[in-house]
Structures are given as structure tokens and as C-alpha cells.
Amino acid sequence: MPQQLIVVTGASTGIGASAARELAGRGFHVLAGVRRDRDADAIRSDGVEPVILDITEPGQVQALAARVAGDPRALHALVNNAGIQVNAPVEALPMAQWRRVFEVNLFGHIAVTQALLPALLRSKGRVINISSIGGRIAMPTYGAYAGAKFALEAVSDALRREVAPLGVQVVVIEPGGVRTEMAGRGIATANQLAAQMTPEQDERYGGLVHAINTLMATGTASGVTADAAARIIAKAVTNRRPRTRYTIGRDAALLIGLARVLSDRTLDRVSAANLRRHYPKGATA
């Protein structure tokens, strides 16, 4: 087959960078979205062409669409991977942060998808949306992040049913713990936001934030590598008839399986028991 294009957003580090390299190694020409010139220099390699792309900037999204439209190669897949992790209790997270999370983790993906759908319809390509286990189960302090991922899953379902008759496939990827820089940045952001809580909010949620951060660090350290995650993404990109959803990591498969069979109250108790051992000594769980 002639070489085809793939767009991967959020390719500076982590899963996005690994996916770009994995797909280039399989013979695709990858347009790897990055936000800074130094990230472009780091990702540039044989088969990987960096493009400056902030998915919340309409001008950069349109420039990407023009780059794809001007290439004689068909666009085989769009991998919507860009994202940020911002964790805080619902009460304590400022509205500006809520809007930022949804702008990056949901609206930006929709904007890129809208811009590239004409090319994907011509090629009968596919859209790969990188969601999260948080798109199926919302842990405490994950209200904004999980809310955007839940919404991304719903948008993916709607889009799949809209474009399947037109020959375009839509796949959702749901990673659990993956050893990337994103988790570390998420913990740092959570600590910054916790420092801005009022004394009353800190009394209510301080122990919870500590427990969640400890659990996140533990889960990330025991998670799969970004390269292993990239191989799952490559499977979704290249399989002739991909599944509508793929999980990444045993933790994601286990928790999503439990969510299917346990009641909400039972799942609440399981979550609370899992968190309790991570609370600081003397704190109330």
C-alpha cells in the first residue's frame, strides 16, 4: 500500500510520543502535534514530522487541516491524544480550571476531529480517541478530568454511529496506569491547587488529596510503559476491524469489569477501602 498519513496530537512526551514512533516504524508518515519548538526537535525522526499544534488554538487547528489537505497521501487515522490532568475536589476547583480541563480534554479534540473529518471521509479512515479509565469510573478529586473523559466517550459513541455508514471507524482507548510524565505533572498540579484551598476545605479534603496523590503515584509506578500503550494504539490503528474500545493495563480492565457488575454503593465502599490505607496518619478517611 502507498504510504499514508496519521495525525497524533499531544506527541511531545509519553503515550503520544511513543505512538508517533511506533506508527512511523510501521510505515506511516506521522504528523506529530507538539506545542513548542524544542519538543519538535526532540520528536523529529524518520517518518515523524512535528507540527506546532495547540488543539485549543483555532488557527493552529486550521493550519493542520491545510497541511493534511495539501498532502497527496491519504489520512488513515487521527489519534486524539492531547490532554491535561487537573485534580481537586469539586468544591475547591476554580471554575477557570474546570473550563480549561474541558477545553483541552474535550473541545479541542472535537475541533481537530471536525477539521480533519473531510479527509477521513475521503480515505474511509478512523478516529482514535484516547480516553482513560477515568472515562468510565470517577474517583474522588477527578471530577473535572473524569467529567471531560466521560463526555469524550459519549461523543465517541455518537460519532461512531454517525460516520460508520460512511466508512469511518471510531475507537476509544482507555488507559489505566501508564508510566509517563503526565502523572507527575498531575500530582504537582493537585498539590498546587490543594495549597489554595481555604482552611475549611483543607480540613474536609486535605487527607483525601494526599491519599489520591499517593494512590496515583503508586498506580503509575506499577503501570505499563508508554511503549506498551503505543502498541495497543497501533493495533487500533491497523486492525482491519478494530474493537470499539481497548483498555490498556490490567488495572483498567479489572476496574471497568468491576464497574459493570457492582452497584454504585458497593463500588463506593471498594474505592474508600482502597484509599483508606493511603491517608496520612491521624487523618480521617
mmCIF file of C-alpha atoms in Angstrom:
data_model
loop_
_atom_site.group_PDB
_atom_site.id
_atom_site.type_symbol
_atom_site.label_atom_id
_atom_site.label_comp_id
_atom_site.label_asym_id
_atom_site.label_seq_id
_atom_site.Cartn_x
_atom_site.Cartn_y
_atom_site.Cartn_z
ATOM 1 C CA MET A 1 0.000 0.000 0.000
ATOM 2 C CA PRO A 2 1.171 3.574 -0.593
ATOM 3 C CA GLN A 3 2.349 5.400 2.486
ATOM 4 C CA GLN A 4 -0.484 7.001 4.458
ATOM 5 C CA LEU A 5 -0.674 9.868 6.926
ATOM 6 C CA ILE A 6 -1.527 9.680 10.605
ATOM 7 C CA VAL A 7 -2.047 12.656 12.913
ATOM 8 C CA VAL A 8 -1.158 12.225 16.592
ATOM 9 C CA THR A 9 -1.933 15.129 18.909
ATOM 10 C CA GLY A 10 -0.104 15.636 22.197
ATOM 11 C CA ALA A 11 3.019 13.931 20.898
ATOM 12 C CA SER A 12 5.634 15.823 22.911
ATOM 13 C CA THR A 13 6.116 13.081 25.510
ATOM 14 C CA GLY A 14 4.551 9.962 26.944
ATOM 15 C CA ILE A 15 1.943 7.941 25.094
ATOM 16 C CA GLY A 16 1.726 10.404 22.205
ATOM 17 C CA ALA A 17 5.456 10.394 21.502
ATOM 18 C CA SER A 18 5.640 6.609 21.762
ATOM 19 C CA ALA A 19 2.607 6.186 19.496
ATOM 20 C CA ALA A 20 4.122 8.505 16.882
ATOM 21 C CA ARG A 21 7.346 6.492 16.806
ATOM 22 C CA GLU A 22 5.538 3.150 16.824
ATOM 23 C CA LEU A 23 3.339 4.120 13.891
ATOM 24 C CA ALA A 24 6.246 5.573 11.944
ATOM 25 C CA GLY A 25 8.043 2.265 12.466
ATOM 26 C CA ARG A 26 5.081 0.541 10.841
ATOM 27 C CA GLY A 27 5.454 2.583 7.675
ATOM 28 C CA PHE A 28 3.131 5.532 8.235
ATOM 29 C CA HIS A 29 4.097 9.186 7.897
ATOM 30 C CA VAL A 30 3.121 10.696 11.250
ATOM 31 C CA LEU A 31 2.253 14.345 11.763
ATOM 32 C CA ALA A 32 3.091 14.685 15.456
ATOM 33 C CA GLY A 33 1.407 17.592 17.214
ATOM 34 C CA VAL A 34 3.630 19.417 19.702
ATOM 35 C CA ARG A 35 3.329 22.824 21.345
ATOM 36 C CA ARG A 36 6.965 24.006 21.418
ATOM 37 C CA ASP A 37 9.908 24.104 19.074
ATOM 38 C CA ARG A 38 12.132 22.174 21.477
ATOM 39 C CA ASP A 39 9.556 19.381 21.573
ATOM 40 C CA ALA A 40 9.524 19.377 17.767
ATOM 41 C CA ASP A 41 13.302 18.912 17.714
ATOM 42 C CA ALA A 42 13.034 16.023 20.173
ATOM 43 C CA ILE A 43 10.348 14.078 18.290
ATOM 44 C CA ARG A 44 11.565 14.674 14.721
ATOM 45 C CA SER A 45 12.821 11.435 13.139
ATOM 46 C CA ASP A 46 12.409 9.261 10.096
ATOM 47 C CA GLY A 47 8.678 9.099 9.446
ATOM 48 C CA VAL A 48 7.777 11.555 12.225
ATOM 49 C CA GLU A 49 7.137 15.143 11.142
ATOM 50 C CA PRO A 50 6.441 17.522 14.036
ATOM 51 C CA VAL A 51 3.760 20.187 13.632
ATOM 52 C CA ILE A 52 3.171 23.000 16.095
ATOM 53 C CA LEU A 53 -0.306 22.335 17.434
ATOM 54 C CA ASP A 54 -2.226 23.619 20.422
ATOM 55 C CA ILE A 55 -5.612 21.974 19.925
ATOM 56 C CA THR A 56 -7.324 24.891 21.695
ATOM 57 C CA GLU A 57 -5.984 27.387 19.113
ATOM 58 C CA PRO A 58 -8.301 27.518 16.059
ATOM 59 C CA GLY A 59 -5.579 28.935 13.801
ATOM 60 C CA GLN A 60 -3.221 26.056 14.526
ATOM 61 C CA VAL A 61 -6.003 23.506 14.027
ATOM 62 C CA GLN A 62 -6.826 25.022 10.640
ATOM 63 C CA ALA A 63 -3.150 25.040 9.684
ATOM 64 C CA LEU A 64 -3.022 21.319 10.446
ATOM 65 C CA ALA A 65 -6.096 20.713 8.291
ATOM 66 C CA ALA A 66 -4.489 22.659 5.450
ATOM 67 C CA ARG A 67 -1.284 20.622 5.816
ATOM 68 C CA VAL A 68 -3.275 17.385 5.533
ATOM 69 C CA ALA A 69 -5.390 18.650 2.635
ATOM 70 C CA GLY A 70 -2.281 19.637 0.706
ATOM 71 C CA ASP A 71 -0.628 16.228 1.026
ATOM 72 C CA PRO A 72 -1.267 13.688 -1.759
ATOM 73 C CA ARG A 73 -1.171 10.845 0.780
ATOM 74 C CA ALA A 74 -4.438 9.689 2.341
ATOM 75 C CA LEU A 75 -5.113 10.378 6.020
ATOM 76 C CA HIS A 76 -5.541 6.938 7.576
ATOM 77 C CA ALA A 77 -6.142 7.935 11.205
ATOM 78 C CA LEU A 78 -6.419 10.762 13.685
ATOM 79 C CA VAL A 79 -5.193 9.899 17.187
ATOM 80 C CA ASN A 80 -6.671 12.423 19.638
ATOM 81 C CA ASN A 81 -4.192 12.082 22.479
ATOM 82 C CA ALA A 82 -3.523 15.590 23.829
ATOM 83 C CA GLY A 83 -4.631 16.117 27.398
ATOM 84 C CA ILE A 84 -4.000 17.581 30.829
ATOM 85 C CA GLN A 85 -4.686 16.203 34.290
ATOM 86 C CA VAL A 86 -6.087 18.581 36.901
ATOM 87 C CA ASN A 87 -7.383 17.021 40.128
ATOM 88 C CA ALA A 88 -9.149 18.727 43.023
ATOM 89 C CA PRO A 89 -12.381 18.292 44.972
ATOM 90 C CA VAL A 90 -15.434 19.603 43.135
ATOM 91 C CA GLU A 91 -15.981 22.297 45.776
ATOM 92 C CA ALA A 92 -12.399 23.551 45.657
ATOM 93 C CA LEU A 93 -11.562 23.573 41.927
ATOM 94 C CA PRO A 94 -11.889 27.100 40.483
ATOM 95 C CA MET A 95 -14.251 27.449 37.548
ATOM 96 C CA ALA A 96 -11.421 28.667 35.315
ATOM 97 C CA GLN A 97 -9.709 25.307 35.844
ATOM 98 C CA TRP A 98 -12.926 23.405 35.071
ATOM 99 C CA ARG A 99 -13.183 25.275 31.767
ATOM 100 C CA ARG A 100 -9.511 24.705 30.951
ATOM 101 C CA VAL A 101 -9.794 20.947 31.507
ATOM 102 C CA PHE A 102 -12.838 20.675 29.239
ATOM 103 C CA GLU A 103 -11.266 22.961 26.633
ATOM 104 C CA VAL A 104 -8.211 20.705 26.291
ATOM 105 C CA ASN A 105 -9.625 17.264 27.067
ATOM 106 C CA LEU A 106 -12.887 17.575 25.142
ATOM 107 C CA PHE A 107 -13.484 20.645 22.995
ATOM 108 C CA GLY A 108 -10.001 20.623 21.485
ATOM 109 C CA HIS A 109 -10.474 17.021 20.333
ATOM 110 C CA ILE A 110 -13.813 17.893 18.796
ATOM 111 C CA ALA A 111 -12.252 20.839 16.957
ATOM 112 C CA VAL A 112 -9.456 18.704 15.479
ATOM 113 C CA THR A 113 -11.917 15.946 14.571
ATOM 114 C CA GLN A 114 -14.215 18.399 12.792
ATOM 115 C CA ALA A 115 -11.287 19.886 10.882
ATOM 116 C CA LEU A 116 -9.963 16.511 9.688
ATOM 117 C CA LEU A 117 -13.197 14.611 9.121
ATOM 118 C CA PRO A 118 -13.418 15.626 5.429
ATOM 119 C CA ALA A 119 -10.038 13.965 4.820
ATOM 120 C CA LEU A 120 -11.012 10.903 6.881
ATOM 121 C CA LEU A 121 -14.286 10.552 4.990
ATOM 122 C CA ARG A 122 -12.418 10.594 1.688
ATOM 123 C CA SER A 123 -9.994 7.910 2.848
ATOM 124 C CA LYS A 124 -12.502 5.936 4.944
ATOM 125 C CA GLY A 125 -10.067 6.287 7.806
ATOM 126 C CA ARG A 126 -10.571 6.195 11.541
ATOM 127 C CA VAL A 127 -10.625 8.339 14.676
ATOM 128 C CA ILE A 128 -8.808 7.033 17.767
ATOM 129 C CA ASN A 129 -9.816 8.903 20.930
ATOM 130 C CA ILE A 130 -7.531 8.425 23.924
ATOM 131 C CA SER A 131 -9.857 8.434 26.912
ATOM 132 C CA SER A 132 -8.967 6.936 30.300
ATOM 133 C CA ILE A 133 -10.193 4.559 32.921
ATOM 134 C CA GLY A 134 -11.476 7.878 34.292
ATOM 135 C CA GLY A 135 -13.869 7.932 31.355
ATOM 136 C CA ARG A 136 -15.738 5.023 32.955
ATOM 137 C CA ILE A 137 -15.082 5.437 36.712
ATOM 138 C CA ALA A 138 -14.787 8.798 38.510
ATOM 139 C CA MET A 139 -12.531 8.696 41.554
ATOM 140 C CA PRO A 140 -12.712 11.432 44.226
ATOM 141 C CA THR A 141 -10.990 14.686 43.109
ATOM 142 C CA TYR A 142 -11.257 13.527 39.467
ATOM 143 C CA GLY A 143 -14.496 15.390 38.802
ATOM 144 C CA ALA A 144 -13.174 17.678 36.062
ATOM 145 C CA TYR A 145 -10.809 15.175 34.430
ATOM 146 C CA ALA A 146 -13.281 12.277 34.528
ATOM 147 C CA GLY A 147 -16.130 14.571 33.523
ATOM 148 C CA ALA A 148 -14.304 15.537 30.329
ATOM 149 C CA LYS A 149 -13.358 11.903 29.647
ATOM 150 C CA PHE A 150 -16.933 10.683 30.270
ATOM 151 C CA ALA A 151 -18.048 13.304 27.758
ATOM 152 C CA LEU A 152 -15.374 12.238 25.276
ATOM 153 C CA GLU A 153 -16.662 8.666 25.478
ATOM 154 C CA ALA A 154 -20.213 9.860 24.778
ATOM 155 C CA VAL A 155 -19.044 11.988 21.841
ATOM 156 C CA SER A 156 -17.104 8.987 20.529
ATOM 157 C CA ASP A 157 -20.220 6.805 20.667
ATOM 158 C CA ALA A 158 -22.284 9.426 18.850
ATOM 159 C CA LEU A 159 -19.606 9.999 16.217
ATOM 160 C CA ARG A 160 -19.133 6.258 15.663
ATOM 161 C CA ARG A 161 -22.818 5.847 14.905
ATOM 162 C CA GLU A 162 -22.851 8.894 12.645
ATOM 163 C CA VAL A 163 -19.886 8.020 10.455
ATOM 164 C CA ALA A 164 -19.916 4.201 10.431
ATOM 165 C CA PRO A 165 -22.310 4.190 7.454
ATOM 166 C CA LEU A 166 -19.841 6.498 5.697
ATOM 167 C CA GLY A 167 -16.913 4.110 6.167
ATOM 168 C CA VAL A 168 -15.111 5.849 9.053
ATOM 169 C CA GLN A 169 -14.389 3.871 12.231
ATOM 170 C CA VAL A 170 -14.177 5.390 15.715
ATOM 171 C CA VAL A 171 -12.222 3.696 18.515
ATOM 172 C CA VAL A 172 -11.836 4.619 22.181
ATOM 173 C CA ILE A 173 -8.653 3.737 24.115
ATOM 174 C CA GLU A 174 -8.952 3.554 27.917
ATOM 175 C CA PRO A 175 -5.558 3.524 29.659
ATOM 176 C CA GLY A 176 -5.101 2.779 33.332
ATOM 177 C CA GLY A 177 -1.742 3.443 34.976
ATOM 178 C CA VAL A 178 0.931 4.300 32.414
ATOM 179 C CA ARG A 179 4.444 5.358 33.367
ATOM 180 C CA THR A 180 4.579 8.828 31.816
ATOM 181 C CA GLU A 181 5.377 12.379 32.875
ATOM 182 C CA MET A 182 1.678 13.278 32.878
ATOM 183 C CA ALA A 183 1.027 11.607 36.230
ATOM 184 C CA GLY A 184 3.882 13.504 37.864
ATOM 185 C CA ARG A 185 2.605 16.770 36.459
ATOM 186 C CA GLY A 186 -0.898 15.877 37.672
ATOM 187 C CA ILE A 187 0.328 15.309 41.224
ATOM 188 C CA ALA A 188 2.226 18.611 41.201
ATOM 189 C CA THR A 189 -0.870 20.441 39.949
ATOM 190 C CA ALA A 190 -3.056 18.755 42.573
ATOM 191 C CA ASN A 191 -0.667 19.899 45.308
ATOM 192 C CA GLN A 192 -0.700 23.464 43.969
ATOM 193 C CA LEU A 193 -4.485 23.515 43.944
ATOM 194 C CA ALA A 194 -4.644 21.972 47.416
ATOM 195 C CA ALA A 195 -2.433 24.777 48.702
ATOM 196 C CA GLN A 196 -5.068 27.266 47.518
ATOM 197 C CA MET A 197 -7.928 25.633 49.440
ATOM 198 C CA THR A 198 -9.483 27.514 52.336
ATOM 199 C CA PRO A 199 -8.727 26.214 55.858
ATOM 200 C CA GLU A 200 -12.232 24.720 55.974
ATOM 201 C CA GLN A 201 -11.743 22.975 52.629
ATOM 202 C CA ASP A 202 -8.343 21.720 53.720
ATOM 203 C CA GLU A 203 -9.903 20.232 56.845
ATOM 204 C CA ARG A 204 -12.536 18.489 54.724
ATOM 205 C CA TYR A 205 -10.357 17.309 51.854
ATOM 206 C CA GLY A 206 -6.667 17.580 52.784
ATOM 207 C CA GLY A 207 -6.324 13.911 53.744
ATOM 208 C CA LEU A 208 -8.251 12.832 50.664
ATOM 209 C CA VAL A 209 -5.983 14.792 48.313
ATOM 210 C CA HIS A 210 -2.922 13.234 49.973
ATOM 211 C CA ALA A 211 -4.413 9.744 49.623
ATOM 212 C CA ILE A 212 -5.337 10.240 45.970
ATOM 213 C CA ASN A 213 -1.869 11.562 45.113
ATOM 214 C CA THR A 214 -0.218 8.613 46.838
ATOM 215 C CA LEU A 215 -2.506 6.173 45.056
ATOM 216 C CA MET A 216 -1.808 7.877 41.725
ATOM 217 C CA ALA A 217 1.946 7.686 42.236
ATOM 218 C CA THR A 218 1.718 4.008 43.207
ATOM 219 C CA GLY A 219 -0.511 3.150 40.263
ATOM 220 C CA THR A 220 1.741 4.955 37.821
ATOM 221 C CA ALA A 221 4.895 3.280 39.117
ATOM 222 C CA SER A 222 3.334 -0.155 38.647
ATOM 223 C CA GLY A 223 1.689 0.696 35.334
ATOM 224 C CA VAL A 224 2.631 -0.251 31.799
ATOM 225 C CA THR A 225 5.220 1.628 29.773
ATOM 226 C CA ALA A 226 4.302 4.247 27.199
ATOM 227 C CA ASP A 227 5.740 1.950 24.522
ATOM 228 C CA ALA A 228 3.375 -0.852 25.585
ATOM 229 C CA ALA A 229 0.463 1.592 25.427
ATOM 230 C CA ALA A 230 1.598 2.679 21.968
ATOM 231 C CA ARG A 231 1.381 -0.894 20.711
ATOM 232 C CA ILE A 232 -2.284 -1.049 21.738
ATOM 233 C CA ILE A 233 -2.925 2.217 19.894
ATOM 234 C CA ALA A 234 -1.142 0.834 16.837
ATOM 235 C CA LYS A 235 -3.412 -2.209 16.980
ATOM 236 C CA ALA A 236 -6.469 0.070 16.949
ATOM 237 C CA VAL A 237 -4.983 1.985 14.009
ATOM 238 C CA THR A 238 -4.004 -1.019 11.892
ATOM 239 C CA ASN A 239 -6.506 -3.807 12.653
ATOM 240 C CA ARG A 240 -8.841 -4.257 9.705
ATOM 241 C CA ARG A 241 -11.828 -4.429 12.034
ATOM 242 C CA PRO A 242 -10.831 -2.851 15.356
ATOM 243 C CA ARG A 243 -12.898 -3.126 18.503
ATOM 244 C CA THR A 244 -14.842 -0.037 19.550
ATOM 245 C CA ARG A 245 -12.881 0.097 22.834
ATOM 246 C CA TYR A 246 -9.499 -1.097 24.060
ATOM 247 C CA THR A 247 -8.208 -0.950 27.632
ATOM 248 C CA ILE A 248 -4.533 -0.501 28.456
ATOM 249 C CA GLY A 249 -3.217 -2.253 31.565
ATOM 250 C CA ARG A 250 -4.669 -4.877 33.862
ATOM 251 C CA ASP A 251 -5.867 -2.223 36.327
ATOM 252 C CA ALA A 252 -8.099 -0.636 33.687
ATOM 253 C CA ALA A 253 -9.552 -3.972 32.623
ATOM 254 C CA LEU A 254 -10.170 -5.003 36.261
ATOM 255 C CA LEU A 255 -11.814 -1.770 37.401
ATOM 256 C CA ILE A 256 -14.008 -1.425 34.329
ATOM 257 C CA GLY A 257 -15.066 -5.053 34.800
ATOM 258 C CA LEU A 258 -15.950 -4.385 38.450
ATOM 259 C CA ALA A 259 -17.945 -1.298 37.485
ATOM 260 C CA ARG A 260 -20.096 -3.461 35.229
ATOM 261 C CA VAL A 261 -21.127 -5.883 37.976
ATOM 262 C CA LEU A 262 -21.023 -3.907 41.242
ATOM 263 C CA SER A 263 -23.646 -1.448 42.421
ATOM 264 C CA ASP A 264 -22.658 2.191 42.882
ATOM 265 C CA ARG A 265 -22.708 1.853 46.675
ATOM 266 C CA THR A 266 -20.551 -1.259 46.608
ATOM 267 C CA LEU A 267 -18.092 0.427 44.253
ATOM 268 C CA ASP A 268 -18.030 3.431 46.612
ATOM 269 C CA ARG A 269 -17.045 1.136 49.503
ATOM 270 C CA VAL A 270 -14.350 -0.582 47.453
ATOM 271 C CA SER A 271 -12.923 2.801 46.447
ATOM 272 C CA ALA A 272 -12.998 4.107 50.012
ATOM 273 C CA ALA A 273 -11.297 0.994 51.376
ATOM 274 C CA ASN A 274 -8.588 1.230 48.729
ATOM 275 C CA LEU A 275 -7.936 4.882 49.579
ATOM 276 C CA ARG A 276 -8.025 4.462 53.363
ATOM 277 C CA ARG A 277 -4.542 2.958 53.594
ATOM 278 C CA HIS A 278 -3.072 5.978 51.783
ATOM 279 C CA TYR A 279 -4.365 8.623 54.191
ATOM 280 C CA PRO A 280 -1.719 10.335 56.362
ATOM 281 C CA LYS A 281 -1.619 9.125 59.952
ATOM 282 C CA GLY A 282 -4.239 10.776 62.089
ATOM 283 C CA ALA A 283 -6.335 11.963 59.149
ATOM 284 C CA THR A 284 -9.990 10.995 58.883
ATOM 285 C CA ALA A 285 -10.855 8.942 55.823
#
